[in-house]
Amino acid sequence: MKILIPVKRVVDYNVKVRVKSDQSGVDIANVKMSMNPFDEIAVEEAVRLKEAGIATEIIVVSCGPTQCQETLRTAMAIGADRGILVESTDELQPLAVAKLLQALVKKEGPELVILGKQAIDDDSNQTGQMLAALTGMPQATFASKIVIADGRATVTREVDGGLETLSLVLPAVVTTDLRLNEPRYVTLPNIMKAKKKTLDVVKPADLGVDIAPRFKTLKVTEPPARKAGIKVPDVATLVAKLKNEAKVI
């Protein structure tokens, strides 16, 4: 079974982002970048399926600038077999990425596509669902457990009321939640081995995909600073302030 794993290069989750002075976006100059945590979980799950003898090949793909090769090498160090970079310096919105992945799914023919439920930079939570719609494959989102057997994927997903279990006919699209697994630590020997693995570079035009943006970001602003709290001497004062100042009761 062949598994395709899309991975995204994002600002590291430990970094406190800064908004550009012109409010056009987030400043990523000289900022540590890493693999989107949800995508890292997807790579780990694919590697575990291969170690269990279920998967035969793991392909990781990233869409973006040349620097995304570092992200792909990290994924290959975790255990992916080869990588594909769809190189573009243009802004890639979820629909464009889904169309690029659709072209790669048609070319590679994977039985399973696993990707993070969302990227921590834009929090769109759209690419997986759009890919499933474009390819016509069944989907399961927010997966906390995946079991592959007899040509089907049984996926346990988290919903507001608890857990929901879905049975999908392969090929299928699955998006990962945080509780699916804990990614392994990447060792130096595996990092060195990853440098020798195949990494192909293609352009969106090679895949016949139009990546023109469908919407425009007008302004990015930081959230308002949280006001300092106050102490009140008794319950009566608290109730009075909630009623007369905060006007919540």
PDB file of C-alpha atoms in Angstrom:
ATOM      1  CA  MET A   1       0.000   0.000   0.000  1.00  0.00           C
ATOM      2  CA  LYS A   2       1.313   3.414  -0.994  1.00  0.00           C
ATOM      3  CA  ILE A   3       0.723   6.359   1.356  1.00  0.00           C
ATOM      4  CA  LEU A   4       0.978  10.031   0.395  1.00  0.00           C
ATOM      5  CA  ILE A   5       1.722  12.552   3.157  1.00  0.00           C
ATOM      6  CA  PRO A   6       1.495  16.308   2.453  1.00  0.00           C
ATOM      7  CA  VAL A   7       3.682  18.365   4.841  1.00  0.00           C
ATOM      8  CA  LYS A   8       3.872  22.123   5.287  1.00  0.00           C
ATOM      9  CA  ARG A   9       6.741  24.367   6.343  1.00  0.00           C
ATOM     10  CA  VAL A  10       5.504  26.771   9.033  1.00  0.00           C
ATOM     11  CA  VAL A  11       6.874  29.032  11.746  1.00  0.00           C
ATOM     12  CA  ASP A  12       7.986  26.826  14.636  1.00  0.00           C
ATOM     13  CA  TYR A  13       5.279  26.504  17.287  1.00  0.00           C
ATOM     14  CA  ASN A  14       7.665  27.753  19.994  1.00  0.00           C
ATOM     15  CA  VAL A  15       8.232  31.072  18.226  1.00  0.00           C
ATOM     16  CA  LYS A  16       6.172  34.125  19.130  1.00  0.00           C
ATOM     17  CA  VAL A  17       5.187  35.614  15.790  1.00  0.00           C
ATOM     18  CA  ARG A  18       5.299  39.333  15.014  1.00  0.00           C
ATOM     19  CA  VAL A  19       2.983  41.206  12.666  1.00  0.00           C
ATOM     20  CA  LYS A  20       4.681  43.259   9.935  1.00  0.00           C
ATOM     21  CA  SER A  21       4.633  47.002  10.383  1.00  0.00           C
ATOM     22  CA  ASP A  22       2.433  47.432   7.297  1.00  0.00           C
ATOM     23  CA  GLN A  23       0.007  44.792   8.648  1.00  0.00           C
ATOM     24  CA  SER A  24       0.289  42.802   5.428  1.00  0.00           C
ATOM     25  CA  GLY A  25       1.101  39.555   7.233  1.00  0.00           C
ATOM     26  CA  VAL A  26       3.399  37.857   9.714  1.00  0.00           C
ATOM     27  CA  ASP A  27       7.135  38.565   9.706  1.00  0.00           C
ATOM     28  CA  ILE A  28       9.015  35.311   8.982  1.00  0.00           C
ATOM     29  CA  ALA A  29      12.430  36.830   8.277  1.00  0.00           C
ATOM     30  CA  ASN A  30      15.137  35.119  10.376  1.00  0.00           C
ATOM     31  CA  VAL A  31      12.471  33.079  12.166  1.00  0.00           C
ATOM     32  CA  LYS A  32      12.886  29.383  12.940  1.00  0.00           C
ATOM     33  CA  MET A  33      10.747  27.273  10.618  1.00  0.00           C
ATOM     34  CA  SER A  34       9.739  23.632  11.062  1.00  0.00           C
ATOM     35  CA  MET A  35       7.241  21.018   9.938  1.00  0.00           C
ATOM     36  CA  ASN A  36       3.622  21.655  10.831  1.00  0.00           C
ATOM     37  CA  PRO A  37       3.028  19.564  14.020  1.00  0.00           C
ATOM     38  CA  PHE A  38      -0.155  17.952  12.677  1.00  0.00           C
ATOM     39  CA  ASP A  39       1.707  16.882   9.517  1.00  0.00           C
ATOM     40  CA  GLU A  40       4.486  15.424  11.645  1.00  0.00           C
ATOM     41  CA  ILE A  41       1.853  13.250  13.332  1.00  0.00           C
ATOM     42  CA  ALA A  42       0.679  12.140   9.873  1.00  0.00           C
ATOM     43  CA  VAL A  43       4.227  11.116   8.895  1.00  0.00           C
ATOM     44  CA  GLU A  44       4.643   9.193  12.165  1.00  0.00           C
ATOM     45  CA  GLU A  45       1.376   7.327  11.579  1.00  0.00           C
ATOM     46  CA  ALA A  46       2.437   6.346   8.059  1.00  0.00           C
ATOM     47  CA  VAL A  47       5.804   5.091   9.329  1.00  0.00           C
ATOM     48  CA  ARG A  48       4.046   3.001  11.987  1.00  0.00           C
ATOM     49  CA  LEU A  49       1.823   1.482   9.290  1.00  0.00           C
ATOM     50  CA  LYS A  50       4.925   0.604   7.291  1.00  0.00           C
ATOM     51  CA  GLU A  51       6.624  -0.911  10.328  1.00  0.00           C
ATOM     52  CA  ALA A  52       3.500  -3.032  10.852  1.00  0.00           C
ATOM     53  CA  GLY A  53       3.861  -4.375   7.305  1.00  0.00           C
ATOM     54  CA  ILE A  54       0.724  -2.617   6.035  1.00  0.00           C
ATOM     55  CA  ALA A  55       2.320   0.169   3.979  1.00  0.00           C
ATOM     56  CA  THR A  56       4.983  -0.478   1.358  1.00  0.00           C
ATOM     57  CA  GLU A  57       5.972   3.060   0.355  1.00  0.00           C
ATOM     58  CA  ILE A  58       5.619   6.484   1.974  1.00  0.00           C
ATOM     59  CA  ILE A  59       5.795   9.580  -0.222  1.00  0.00           C
ATOM     60  CA  VAL A  60       5.946  13.034   1.341  1.00  0.00           C
ATOM     61  CA  VAL A  61       5.068  16.153  -0.634  1.00  0.00           C
ATOM     62  CA  SER A  62       5.403  19.827   0.166  1.00  0.00           C
ATOM     63  CA  CYS A  63       4.234  22.869  -1.789  1.00  0.00           C
ATOM     64  CA  GLY A  64       6.213  26.082  -1.446  1.00  0.00           C
ATOM     65  CA  PRO A  65       9.676  27.640  -1.829  1.00  0.00           C
ATOM     66  CA  THR A  66      13.009  25.827  -2.115  1.00  0.00           C
ATOM     67  CA  GLN A  67      13.445  25.870   1.678  1.00  0.00           C
ATOM     68  CA  CYS A  68      10.638  23.290   1.929  1.00  0.00           C
ATOM     69  CA  GLN A  69      13.253  20.705   0.976  1.00  0.00           C
ATOM     70  CA  GLU A  70      14.443  20.873   4.594  1.00  0.00           C
ATOM     71  CA  THR A  71      10.952  19.925   5.761  1.00  0.00           C
ATOM     72  CA  LEU A  72      10.850  17.028   3.314  1.00  0.00           C
ATOM     73  CA  ARG A  73      14.271  15.809   4.487  1.00  0.00           C
ATOM     74  CA  THR A  74      12.989  15.864   8.071  1.00  0.00           C
ATOM     75  CA  ALA A  75      10.005  13.757   7.036  1.00  0.00           C
ATOM     76  CA  MET A  76      12.332  11.323   5.276  1.00  0.00           C
ATOM     77  CA  ALA A  77      14.487  11.172   8.399  1.00  0.00           C
ATOM     78  CA  ILE A  78      11.382  10.109  10.342  1.00  0.00           C
ATOM     79  CA  GLY A  79      10.895   7.275   7.874  1.00  0.00           C
ATOM     80  CA  ALA A  80       9.391   8.416   4.554  1.00  0.00           C
ATOM     81  CA  ASP A  81      10.879   6.784   1.448  1.00  0.00           C
ATOM     82  CA  ARG A  82      10.982   9.710  -0.986  1.00  0.00           C
ATOM     83  CA  GLY A  83       9.855  13.294  -1.348  1.00  0.00           C
ATOM     84  CA  ILE A  84       8.286  15.588  -3.919  1.00  0.00           C
ATOM     85  CA  LEU A  85       8.578  19.388  -3.805  1.00  0.00           C
ATOM     86  CA  VAL A  86       6.065  21.408  -5.786  1.00  0.00           C
ATOM     87  CA  GLU A  87       8.220  24.524  -5.946  1.00  0.00           C
ATOM     88  CA  SER A  88       6.527  27.907  -5.998  1.00  0.00           C
ATOM     89  CA  THR A  89       7.281  31.295  -4.496  1.00  0.00           C
ATOM     90  CA  ASP A  90       3.667  32.425  -4.942  1.00  0.00           C
ATOM     91  CA  GLU A  91       1.141  32.444  -2.120  1.00  0.00           C
ATOM     92  CA  LEU A  92      -0.523  29.028  -2.057  1.00  0.00           C
ATOM     93  CA  GLN A  93      -4.039  29.029  -0.667  1.00  0.00           C
ATOM     94  CA  PRO A  94      -5.839  25.830   0.446  1.00  0.00           C
ATOM     95  CA  LEU A  95      -7.681  25.312  -2.843  1.00  0.00           C
ATOM     96  CA  ALA A  96      -4.472  25.642  -4.866  1.00  0.00           C
ATOM     97  CA  VAL A  97      -2.691  23.160  -2.594  1.00  0.00           C
ATOM     98  CA  ALA A  98      -5.626  20.729  -2.844  1.00  0.00           C
ATOM     99  CA  LYS A  99      -5.498  20.920  -6.648  1.00  0.00           C
ATOM    100  CA  LEU A 100      -1.735  20.293  -6.641  1.00  0.00           C
ATOM    101  CA  LEU A 101      -2.253  17.295  -4.375  1.00  0.00           C
ATOM    102  CA  GLN A 102      -5.079  16.070  -6.613  1.00  0.00           C
ATOM    103  CA  ALA A 103      -2.661  16.032  -9.557  1.00  0.00           C
ATOM    104  CA  LEU A 104      -0.086  14.115  -7.507  1.00  0.00           C
ATOM    105  CA  VAL A 105      -2.703  11.628  -6.294  1.00  0.00           C
ATOM    106  CA  LYS A 106      -3.644  10.967  -9.916  1.00  0.00           C
ATOM    107  CA  LYS A 107       0.031  10.537 -10.824  1.00  0.00           C
ATOM    108  CA  GLU A 108       1.170   8.429  -7.856  1.00  0.00           C
ATOM    109  CA  GLY A 109      -2.022   6.461  -7.155  1.00  0.00           C
ATOM    110  CA  PRO A 110      -1.775   6.183  -3.339  1.00  0.00           C
ATOM    111  CA  GLU A 111      -4.257   4.031  -1.437  1.00  0.00           C
ATOM    112  CA  LEU A 112      -4.195   6.423   1.517  1.00  0.00           C
ATOM    113  CA  VAL A 113      -3.550  10.144   1.950  1.00  0.00           C
ATOM    114  CA  ILE A 114      -2.831  11.268   5.508  1.00  0.00           C
ATOM    115  CA  LEU A 115      -2.348  14.947   6.330  1.00  0.00           C
ATOM    116  CA  GLY A 116      -2.627  17.239   9.309  1.00  0.00           C
ATOM    117  CA  LYS A 117      -6.105  18.543  10.062  1.00  0.00           C
ATOM    118  CA  GLN A 118      -4.786  22.112   9.813  1.00  0.00           C
ATOM    119  CA  ALA A 119      -1.628  24.176   9.577  1.00  0.00           C
ATOM    120  CA  ILE A 120      -0.713  26.234  12.619  1.00  0.00           C
ATOM    121  CA  ASP A 121       0.040  29.341  10.548  1.00  0.00           C
ATOM    122  CA  ASP A 122      -3.308  29.984   8.851  1.00  0.00           C
ATOM    123  CA  ASP A 123      -5.510  27.461  10.741  1.00  0.00           C
ATOM    124  CA  SER A 124      -7.641  27.038   7.609  1.00  0.00           C
ATOM    125  CA  ASN A 125      -8.564  23.365   8.174  1.00  0.00           C
ATOM    126  CA  GLN A 126      -9.608  23.103   4.507  1.00  0.00           C
ATOM    127  CA  THR A 127      -7.007  21.299   2.392  1.00  0.00           C
ATOM    128  CA  GLY A 128      -7.886  17.726   3.406  1.00  0.00           C
ATOM    129  CA  GLN A 129     -11.595  18.218   2.857  1.00  0.00           C
ATOM    130  CA  MET A 130     -11.030  19.960  -0.484  1.00  0.00           C
ATOM    131  CA  LEU A 131      -8.709  17.182  -1.634  1.00  0.00           C
ATOM    132  CA  ALA A 132     -11.327  14.545  -0.783  1.00  0.00           C
ATOM    133  CA  ALA A 133     -13.950  16.486  -2.746  1.00  0.00           C
ATOM    134  CA  LEU A 134     -11.704  16.956  -5.785  1.00  0.00           C
ATOM    135  CA  THR A 135     -10.607  13.317  -5.920  1.00  0.00           C
ATOM    136  CA  GLY A 136     -13.963  11.829  -4.952  1.00  0.00           C
ATOM    137  CA  MET A 137     -12.333   9.792  -2.180  1.00  0.00           C
ATOM    138  CA  PRO A 138     -14.046   9.173   1.175  1.00  0.00           C
ATOM    139  CA  GLN A 139     -12.658  11.183   4.073  1.00  0.00           C
ATOM    140  CA  ALA A 140     -12.323  11.063   7.841  1.00  0.00           C
ATOM    141  CA  THR A 141     -11.180  14.162   9.699  1.00  0.00           C
ATOM    142  CA  PHE A 142      -9.653  14.702  13.164  1.00  0.00           C
ATOM    143  CA  ALA A 143      -8.504  11.087  13.452  1.00  0.00           C
ATOM    144  CA  SER A 144      -7.363   9.866  16.871  1.00  0.00           C
ATOM    145  CA  LYS A 145      -6.950   6.221  15.738  1.00  0.00           C
ATOM    146  CA  ILE A 146      -6.475   4.541  12.346  1.00  0.00           C
ATOM    147  CA  VAL A 147      -6.777   0.809  11.641  1.00  0.00           C
ATOM    148  CA  ILE A 148      -6.172  -0.554   8.124  1.00  0.00           C
ATOM    149  CA  ALA A 149      -7.529  -4.015   7.229  1.00  0.00           C
ATOM    150  CA  ASP A 150      -9.216  -5.789   4.306  1.00  0.00           C
ATOM    151  CA  GLY A 151      -9.101  -2.790   1.994  1.00  0.00           C
ATOM    152  CA  ARG A 152     -10.790  -0.495   4.489  1.00  0.00           C
ATOM    153  CA  ALA A 153      -9.674   2.142   6.962  1.00  0.00           C
ATOM    154  CA  THR A 154     -11.443   2.231  10.319  1.00  0.00           C
ATOM    155  CA  VAL A 155     -10.975   5.689  11.757  1.00  0.00           C
ATOM    156  CA  THR A 156     -11.893   6.890  15.236  1.00  0.00           C
ATOM    157  CA  ARG A 157     -12.402  10.642  15.236  1.00  0.00           C
ATOM    158  CA  GLU A 158     -13.054  13.191  17.938  1.00  0.00           C
ATOM    159  CA  VAL A 159     -16.365  15.049  17.883  1.00  0.00           C
ATOM    160  CA  ASP A 160     -17.981  17.441  20.345  1.00  0.00           C
ATOM    161  CA  GLY A 161     -19.963  14.681  22.044  1.00  0.00           C
ATOM    162  CA  GLY A 162     -17.168  12.109  22.292  1.00  0.00           C
ATOM    163  CA  LEU A 163     -15.793   9.672  19.701  1.00  0.00           C
ATOM    164  CA  GLU A 164     -17.138   8.641  16.309  1.00  0.00           C
ATOM    165  CA  THR A 165     -15.936   5.602  14.343  1.00  0.00           C
ATOM    166  CA  LEU A 166     -16.024   5.574  10.543  1.00  0.00           C
ATOM    167  CA  SER A 167     -15.259   2.793   8.073  1.00  0.00           C
ATOM    168  CA  LEU A 168     -13.829   4.009   4.755  1.00  0.00           C
ATOM    169  CA  VAL A 169     -13.224   2.123   1.535  1.00  0.00           C
ATOM    170  CA  LEU A 170      -9.675   2.711   0.294  1.00  0.00           C
ATOM    171  CA  PRO A 171      -8.372   4.862  -1.320  1.00  0.00           C
ATOM    172  CA  ALA A 172      -9.280   7.509   1.242  1.00  0.00           C
ATOM    173  CA  VAL A 173      -8.212  10.819   2.796  1.00  0.00           C
ATOM    174  CA  VAL A 174      -7.592  11.059   6.553  1.00  0.00           C
ATOM    175  CA  THR A 175      -6.641  14.153   8.558  1.00  0.00           C
ATOM    176  CA  THR A 176      -4.880  13.784  11.896  1.00  0.00           C
ATOM    177  CA  ASP A 177      -5.636  15.130  15.350  1.00  0.00           C
ATOM    178  CA  LEU A 178      -3.128  15.608  18.176  1.00  0.00           C
ATOM    179  CA  ARG A 179      -4.045  12.428  20.033  1.00  0.00           C
ATOM    180  CA  LEU A 180      -3.354  10.080  17.109  1.00  0.00           C
ATOM    181  CA  ASN A 181       0.269   9.524  18.179  1.00  0.00           C
ATOM    182  CA  GLU A 182       3.454  11.157  19.436  1.00  0.00           C
ATOM    183  CA  PRO A 183       6.091  11.634  16.710  1.00  0.00           C
ATOM    184  CA  ARG A 184       9.460  10.019  17.321  1.00  0.00           C
ATOM    185  CA  TYR A 185      12.705  11.854  17.897  1.00  0.00           C
ATOM    186  CA  VAL A 186      14.732  12.184  14.690  1.00  0.00           C
ATOM    187  CA  THR A 187      18.207  10.697  15.159  1.00  0.00           C
ATOM    188  CA  LEU A 188      21.399  11.913  13.482  1.00  0.00           C
ATOM    189  CA  PRO A 189      21.986   8.632  11.551  1.00  0.00           C
ATOM    190  CA  ASN A 190      18.489   8.899  10.068  1.00  0.00           C
ATOM    191  CA  ILE A 191      19.104  12.544   9.150  1.00  0.00           C
ATOM    192  CA  MET A 192      22.222  11.468   7.246  1.00  0.00           C
ATOM    193  CA  LYS A 193      20.322   8.640   5.501  1.00  0.00           C
ATOM    194  CA  ALA A 194      17.581  11.063   4.497  1.00  0.00           C
ATOM    195  CA  LYS A 195      20.098  13.128   2.504  1.00  0.00           C
ATOM    196  CA  LYS A 196      20.534  10.186   0.120  1.00  0.00           C
ATOM    197  CA  LYS A 197      16.831   9.590  -0.467  1.00  0.00           C
ATOM    198  CA  THR A 198      15.139  10.730  -3.682  1.00  0.00           C
ATOM    199  CA  LEU A 199      13.644  14.204  -3.717  1.00  0.00           C
ATOM    200  CA  ASP A 200      11.951  15.297  -6.953  1.00  0.00           C
ATOM    201  CA  VAL A 201      11.194  18.945  -7.746  1.00  0.00           C
ATOM    202  CA  VAL A 202       8.298  19.933  -9.991  1.00  0.00           C
ATOM    203  CA  LYS A 203       6.509  23.174 -10.803  1.00  0.00           C
ATOM    204  CA  PRO A 204       2.750  23.801 -10.587  1.00  0.00           C
ATOM    205  CA  ALA A 205       2.761  24.278 -14.373  1.00  0.00           C
ATOM    206  CA  ASP A 206       4.192  20.770 -14.779  1.00  0.00           C
ATOM    207  CA  LEU A 207       1.080  19.458 -13.032  1.00  0.00           C
ATOM    208  CA  GLY A 208      -1.248  21.669 -15.066  1.00  0.00           C
ATOM    209  CA  VAL A 209      -2.619  23.453 -11.997  1.00  0.00           C
ATOM    210  CA  ASP A 210      -3.704  27.086 -11.732  1.00  0.00           C
ATOM    211  CA  ILE A 211      -2.525  28.398  -8.362  1.00  0.00           C
ATOM    212  CA  ALA A 212      -3.930  31.923  -8.691  1.00  0.00           C
ATOM    213  CA  PRO A 213      -5.225  33.140  -5.292  1.00  0.00           C
ATOM    214  CA  ARG A 214      -9.005  33.271  -4.829  1.00  0.00           C
ATOM    215  CA  PHE A 215      -9.040  35.750  -1.954  1.00  0.00           C
ATOM    216  CA  LYS A 216      -6.879  38.560  -0.586  1.00  0.00           C
ATOM    217  CA  THR A 217      -5.765  39.255   2.983  1.00  0.00           C
ATOM    218  CA  LEU A 218      -6.654  42.864   3.714  1.00  0.00           C
ATOM    219  CA  LYS A 219      -5.008  43.283   7.111  1.00  0.00           C
ATOM    220  CA  VAL A 220      -3.328  41.281   9.858  1.00  0.00           C
ATOM    221  CA  THR A 221      -3.407  42.654  13.407  1.00  0.00           C
ATOM    222  CA  GLU A 222      -2.296  41.397  16.780  1.00  0.00           C
ATOM    223  CA  PRO A 223      -5.001  40.493  19.315  1.00  0.00           C
ATOM    224  CA  PRO A 224      -5.781  43.266  21.824  1.00  0.00           C
ATOM    225  CA  ALA A 225      -3.705  43.270  24.984  1.00  0.00           C
ATOM    226  CA  ARG A 226      -5.428  41.656  27.916  1.00  0.00           C
ATOM    227  CA  LYS A 227      -6.402  44.131  30.622  1.00  0.00           C
ATOM    228  CA  ALA A 228      -5.107  43.602  34.136  1.00  0.00           C
ATOM    229  CA  GLY A 229      -7.540  42.143  36.648  1.00  0.00           C
ATOM    230  CA  ILE A 230      -8.635  43.777  39.880  1.00  0.00           C
ATOM    231  CA  LYS A 231      -9.348  42.512  43.379  1.00  0.00           C
ATOM    232  CA  VAL A 232     -12.613  43.244  45.126  1.00  0.00           C
ATOM    233  CA  PRO A 233     -13.124  43.213  48.903  1.00  0.00           C
ATOM    234  CA  ASP A 234     -16.354  41.208  49.014  1.00  0.00           C
ATOM    235  CA  VAL A 235     -19.040  39.428  47.003  1.00  0.00           C
ATOM    236  CA  ALA A 236     -21.375  42.417  47.046  1.00  0.00           C
ATOM    237  CA  THR A 237     -18.769  44.586  45.300  1.00  0.00           C
ATOM    238  CA  LEU A 238     -18.113  41.831  42.765  1.00  0.00           C
ATOM    239  CA  VAL A 239     -21.809  41.564  41.921  1.00  0.00           C
ATOM    240  CA  ALA A 240     -22.105  45.337  41.656  1.00  0.00           C
ATOM    241  CA  LYS A 241     -19.185  45.559  39.217  1.00  0.00           C
ATOM    242  CA  LEU A 242     -20.469  42.682  37.105  1.00  0.00           C
ATOM    243  CA  LYS A 243     -23.862  44.353  36.953  1.00  0.00           C
ATOM    244  CA  ASN A 244     -22.948  48.044  36.547  1.00  0.00           C
ATOM    245  CA  GLU A 245     -19.513  48.002  34.843  1.00  0.00           C
ATOM    246  CA  ALA A 246     -19.191  44.730  32.958  1.00  0.00           C
ATOM    247  CA  LYS A 247     -22.982  44.543  32.405  1.00  0.00           C
ATOM    248  CA  VAL A 248     -22.930  40.743  32.220  1.00  0.00           C
ATOM    249  CA  ILE A 249     -25.691  40.205  34.801  1.00  0.00           C
TER     250      ILE A 249
END
